[in-house]
mmCIF file of C-alpha atoms in Angstrom:
data_model
loop_
_atom_site.group_PDB
_atom_site.id
_atom_site.type_symbol
_atom_site.label_atom_id
_atom_site.label_comp_id
_atom_site.label_asym_id
_atom_site.label_seq_id
_atom_site.Cartn_x
_atom_site.Cartn_y
_atom_site.Cartn_z
ATOM 1 C CA UNK E 1 -6.796 43.114 15.740
ATOM 2 C CA UNK E 2 -4.218 41.269 17.831
ATOM 3 C CA UNK E 3 -1.775 44.217 17.662
ATOM 4 C CA UNK E 4 -4.588 46.666 18.434
ATOM 5 C CA UNK E 5 -5.647 44.695 21.528
ATOM 6 C CA UNK E 6 -2.047 44.340 22.666
ATOM 7 C CA UNK E 7 -1.568 48.122 22.319
ATOM 8 C CA UNK E 8 -4.801 48.748 24.225
ATOM 9 C CA UNK E 9 -3.658 46.316 26.923
ATOM 10 C CA UNK E 10 -0.291 48.114 27.266
ATOM 11 C CA UNK E 11 -2.052 51.524 27.427
ATOM 12 C CA UNK E 12 -4.458 50.387 30.171
ATOM 13 C CA UNK E 13 -1.585 48.829 32.063
ATOM 14 C CA UNK E 14 0.287 52.169 31.962
ATOM 15 C CA UNK E 15 -2.864 54.002 33.167
ATOM 16 C CA UNK E 16 -3.175 51.477 35.988
ATOM 17 C CA UNK E 17 0.455 52.042 37.024
ATOM 18 C CA UNK E 18 -0.029 55.853 36.886
ATOM 19 C CA UNK E 19 -3.108 55.644 39.108
ATOM 20 C CA UNK E 20 -1.303 53.360 41.501
ATOM 21 C CA UNK E 21 1.537 55.866 41.724
ATOM 22 C CA UNK E 22 -0.937 58.739 42.211
ATOM 23 C CA UNK E 23 -2.650 56.738 44.970
ATOM 24 C CA UNK E 24 0.688 56.187 46.690
ATOM 25 C CA UNK E 25 1.452 59.933 46.443
ATOM 26 C CA UNK E 26 -1.977 60.716 47.823
ATOM 27 C CA UNK E 27 -1.465 58.360 50.723
ATOM 28 C CA UNK E 28 1.935 60.013 51.346
ATOM 29 C CA UNK E 29 0.305 63.458 51.232
ATOM 30 C CA UNK E 30 -2.296 62.211 53.722
ATOM 31 C CA UNK E 31 0.429 61.063 56.063
ATOM 32 C CA UNK E 32 2.263 64.414 55.691
ATOM 33 C CA UNK E 33 -0.895 66.462 56.160
ATOM 34 C CA UNK E 34 -1.639 64.661 59.435
ATOM 35 C CA UNK E 35 0.465 67.360 61.087
ATOM 36 C CA UNK E 36 -1.816 70.150 59.741
ATOM 37 C CA UNK E 37 -4.685 71.718 61.495
ATOM 38 C CA UNK E 38 -7.762 69.658 62.309
ATOM 39 C CA UNK E 39 -10.176 71.468 59.974
ATOM 40 C CA UNK E 40 -7.734 71.421 57.153
ATOM 41 C CA UNK E 41 -7.027 67.804 57.966
ATOM 42 C CA UNK E 42 -10.699 66.902 57.936
ATOM 43 C CA UNK E 43 -11.228 68.763 54.692
ATOM 44 C CA UNK E 44 -8.171 67.141 53.178
ATOM 45 C CA UNK E 45 -9.257 63.779 54.513
ATOM 46 C CA UNK E 46 -12.658 64.214 52.904
ATOM 47 C CA UNK E 47 -11.093 65.329 49.631
ATOM 48 C CA UNK E 48 -8.566 62.550 49.839
ATOM 49 C CA UNK E 49 -11.288 60.051 50.685
ATOM 50 C CA UNK E 50 -13.215 61.198 47.629
ATOM 51 C CA UNK E 51 -10.078 61.086 45.520
ATOM 52 C CA UNK E 52 -9.166 57.696 46.962
ATOM 53 C CA UNK E 53 -12.659 56.427 46.295
ATOM 54 C CA UNK E 54 -12.442 57.816 42.763
ATOM 55 C CA UNK E 55 -8.988 56.291 42.292
ATOM 56 C CA UNK E 56 -10.120 52.949 43.717
ATOM 57 C CA UNK E 57 -13.179 52.870 41.453
ATOM 58 C CA UNK E 58 -10.959 53.907 38.530
ATOM 59 C CA UNK E 59 -8.449 51.164 39.469
ATOM 60 C CA UNK E 60 -11.286 48.634 39.718
ATOM 61 C CA UNK E 61 -12.651 49.810 36.362
ATOM 62 C CA UNK E 62 -9.192 49.650 34.823
ATOM 63 C CA UNK E 63 -8.735 46.200 36.375
ATOM 64 C CA UNK E 64 -11.979 45.087 34.737
ATOM 65 C CA UNK E 65 -10.917 46.603 31.418
ATOM 66 C CA UNK E 66 -7.503 44.982 31.805
ATOM 67 C CA UNK E 67 -9.131 41.615 32.468
ATOM 68 C CA UNK E 68 -11.429 42.130 29.485
ATOM 69 C CA UNK E 69 -8.422 43.064 27.332
ATOM 70 C CA UNK E 70 -6.620 39.942 28.547
ATOM 71 C CA UNK E 71 -9.660 37.838 27.650
ATOM 72 C CA UNK E 72 -9.961 39.501 24.257
ATOM 73 C CA UNK E 73 -6.230 39.078 23.724
ATOM 74 C CA UNK E 74 -6.511 35.387 24.612
ATOM 75 C CA UNK E 75 -9.469 35.037 22.230
ATOM 76 C CA UNK E 76 -7.476 36.724 19.476
ATOM 77 C CA UNK E 77 -4.523 34.408 20.206
ATOM 78 C CA UNK E 78 -6.869 31.411 20.071
ATOM 79 C CA UNK E 79 -8.344 32.679 16.789
ATOM 80 C CA UNK E 80 -4.843 33.280 15.447
ATOM 81 C CA UNK E 81 -3.789 29.724 16.420
ATOM 82 C CA UNK E 82 -6.964 28.351 14.849
ATOM 83 C CA UNK E 83 -6.301 30.352 11.664
ATOM 84 C CA UNK E 84 -2.712 29.112 11.681
ATOM 85 C CA UNK E 85 -3.893 25.487 11.928
ATOM 86 C CA UNK E 86 -6.455 26.046 9.174
ATOM 87 C CA UNK E 87 -3.746 27.676 7.070
ATOM 88 C CA UNK E 88 -1.527 24.600 7.550
ATOM 89 C CA UNK E 89 -4.431 22.358 6.492
ATOM 90 C CA UNK E 90 -5.085 24.565 3.460
ATOM 91 C CA UNK E 91 -1.402 24.451 2.503
ATOM 92 C CA UNK E 92 -1.424 20.643 2.820
ATOM 93 C CA UNK E 93 -4.598 20.466 0.729
ATOM 94 C CA UNK E 94 -3.048 22.839 -1.814
ATOM 95 C CA UNK E 95 0.042 20.626 -2.013
ATOM 96 C CA UNK E 96 -2.134 17.539 -2.514
ATOM 97 C CA UNK E 97 -4.161 19.346 -5.183
ATOM 98 C CA UNK E 98 -0.940 20.432 -6.909
ATOM 99 C CA UNK E 99 0.315 16.825 -6.949
ATOM 100 C CA UNK E 100 -3.051 15.654 -8.285
ATOM 101 C CA UNK E 101 -2.981 18.405 -10.929
ATOM 102 C CA UNK E 102 0.519 17.367 -12.056
ATOM 103 C CA UNK E 103 -0.601 13.740 -12.181
ATOM 104 C CA UNK E 104 -3.636 14.663 -14.311
ATOM 105 C CA UNK E 105 -1.429 16.778 -16.622
ATOM 106 C CA UNK E 106 0.970 13.831 -17.048
ATOM 107 C CA UNK E 107 -1.958 11.484 -17.758
ATOM 108 C CA UNK E 108 -3.355 14.002 -20.240
ATOM 109 C CA UNK E 109 0.007 14.210 -22.032
ATOM 110 C CA UNK E 110 0.167 10.415 -22.132
ATOM 111 C CA UNK E 111 -3.391 10.279 -23.517
ATOM 112 C CA UNK E 112 -2.485 12.824 -26.207
ATOM 113 C CA UNK E 113 0.599 10.804 -27.165
ATOM 114 C CA UNK E 114 -1.504 7.631 -27.268
ATOM 115 C CA UNK E 115 -4.119 9.444 -29.351
ATOM 116 C CA UNK E 116 -1.398 10.609 -31.750
ATOM 117 C CA UNK E 117 -0.067 7.043 -32.053
ATOM 118 C CA UNK E 118 -3.598 5.754 -32.632
ATOM 119 C CA UNK E 119 -4.115 8.344 -35.387
ATOM 120 C CA UNK E 120 -0.924 7.130 -37.052
ATOM 121 C CA UNK E 121 -2.091 3.510 -36.693
ATOM 122 C CA UNK E 122 -5.495 4.455 -38.146
ATOM 123 C CA UNK E 123 -3.842 6.198 -41.104
ATOM 124 C CA UNK E 124 -1.634 3.167 -41.719
ATOM 125 C CA UNK E 125 -4.661 0.852 -41.457
ATOM 126 C CA UNK E 126 -6.639 3.051 -43.847
ATOM 127 C CA UNK E 127 -3.781 2.953 -46.356
ATOM 128 C CA UNK E 128 -3.516 -0.809 -45.900
ATOM 129 C CA UNK E 129 -7.290 -1.102 -46.307
ATOM 130 C CA UNK E 130 -7.160 0.872 -49.581
ATOM 131 C CA UNK E 131 -4.337 -1.377 -50.789
ATOM 132 C CA UNK E 132 -6.312 -4.496 -49.798
ATOM 133 C CA UNK E 133 -9.419 -3.176 -51.542
ATOM 134 C CA UNK E 134 -7.362 -2.702 -54.701
ATOM 135 C CA UNK E 135 -6.021 -6.239 -54.340
ATOM 136 C CA UNK E 136 -9.564 -7.557 -53.794
ATOM 137 C CA UNK E 137 -10.687 -5.683 -56.897
ATOM 138 C CA UNK E 138 -7.803 -7.189 -58.863
ATOM 139 C CA UNK E 139 -8.592 -10.633 -57.446
ATOM 140 C CA UNK E 140 -12.255 -10.240 -58.395
ATOM 141 C CA UNK E 141 -11.199 -9.247 -61.888
ATOM 142 C CA UNK E 142 -8.806 -12.214 -61.982
ATOM 143 C CA UNK E 143 -11.586 -14.462 -60.671
ATOM 144 C CA UNK E 144 -13.838 -13.355 -63.536
ATOM 145 C CA UNK E 145 -11.005 -14.051 -66.004
ATOM 146 C CA UNK E 146 -10.380 -17.377 -64.295
ATOM 147 C CA UNK E 147 -14.060 -18.355 -64.548
ATOM 148 C CA UNK E 148 -14.044 -17.326 -68.218
ATOM 149 C CA UNK E 149 -10.922 -19.414 -68.851
ATOM 150 C CA UNK E 150 -12.449 -22.301 -66.930
ATOM 151 C CA UNK E 151 -15.545 -22.242 -69.125
ATOM 152 C CA UNK E 152 -13.317 -22.007 -72.205
ATOM 153 C CA UNK E 153 -11.259 -24.966 -70.947
ATOM 154 C CA UNK E 154 -14.449 -26.973 -70.347
ATOM 155 C CA UNK E 155 -15.662 -26.154 -73.860
ATOM 156 C CA UNK E 156 -12.297 -27.107 -75.363
ATOM 157 C CA UNK E 157 -12.210 -30.272 -73.237
ATOM 158 C CA UNK E 158 -15.620 -31.171 -74.672
ATOM 159 C CA UNK E 159 -14.295 -30.642 -78.184
ATOM 160 C CA UNK E 160 -11.182 -32.688 -77.306
ATOM 161 C CA UNK E 161 -13.392 -35.489 -75.969
ATOM 162 C CA UNK E 162 -15.426 -35.431 -79.214
ATOM 163 C CA UNK E 163 -12.251 -35.470 -81.304
ATOM 164 C CA UNK E 164 -10.825 -38.263 -79.134
ATOM 165 C CA UNK E 165 -13.970 -40.303 -79.717
ATOM 166 C CA UNK E 166 -13.719 -39.623 -83.442
ATOM 167 C CA UNK E 167 -10.025 -40.632 -83.409
ATOM 168 C CA UNK E 168 -10.889 -43.846 -81.585
ATOM 169 C CA UNK E 169 -13.644 -44.561 -84.127
ATOM 170 C CA UNK E 170 -11.213 -43.810 -86.962
ATOM 171 C CA UNK E 171 -8.660 -46.147 -85.393
ATOM 172 C CA UNK E 172 -11.268 -48.879 -85.147
ATOM 173 C CA UNK E 173 -12.335 -48.276 -88.737
ATOM 174 C CA UNK E 174 -8.689 -48.275 -89.827
ATOM 175 C CA UNK E 175 -8.087 -51.513 -87.969
ATOM 176 C CA UNK E 176 -11.165 -53.076 -89.568
ATOM 177 C CA UNK E 177 -10.115 -51.757 -92.963
ATOM 178 C CA UNK E 178 -6.600 -53.157 -92.555
ATOM 179 C CA UNK E 179 -7.997 -56.536 -91.572
ATOM 180 C CA UNK E 180 -10.294 -56.516 -94.586
ATOM 181 C CA UNK E 181 -7.375 -55.512 -96.836
ATOM 182 C CA UNK E 182 -5.309 -58.382 -95.400
ATOM 183 C CA UNK E 183 -8.174 -60.796 -95.983
ATOM 184 C CA UNK E 184 -8.608 -59.546 -99.539
ATOM 185 C CA UNK E 185 -4.877 -59.942 -100.209
ATOM 186 C CA UNK E 186 -4.893 -63.432 -98.783
ATOM 187 C CA UNK E 187 -7.993 -64.299 -100.728
ATOM 188 C CA UNK E 188 -6.454 -63.017 -103.973
ATOM 189 C CA UNK E 189 -3.350 -65.141 -103.391
ATOM 190 C CA UNK E 190 -5.362 -68.273 -103.476
#
């Protein structure tokens, strides 16, 4: 639109210059024809006056159009400058968005790496958990064996205590028997 208006402006300007030149020629012709006869002069003057009036109105019209073209051209320039400023803002916003996008992509990569590490940690923990569960199962089994052995030890300890009591009683009986044997021997010696 800017180029179109500029072309239109140049065209009107050329028309204006052509009319100006024609007006100058007409005025020259008027000066030259002043030497002609009076009737011819009056007729020419009337024609020239009409032509001059037409040229003047055309010049005025072209002047208006030229002014309008200038205004439109200025408006287009203003619009172009405004568009240029908006384009700069859009480019700045695009650059900011691009930086933000790169930042988000980097964060996403980091999150994926962290997720991958967490999966590895989870797998290791699951394996460790399975191993611990096996150990707990073994410990429970050992605990049952231990409790069984404990009960067996208590039972055997009871039997040992009974046997110990019996041994002590036997020792006492033996001691009494030995004393009686000694007394009998002494008694027989008398």
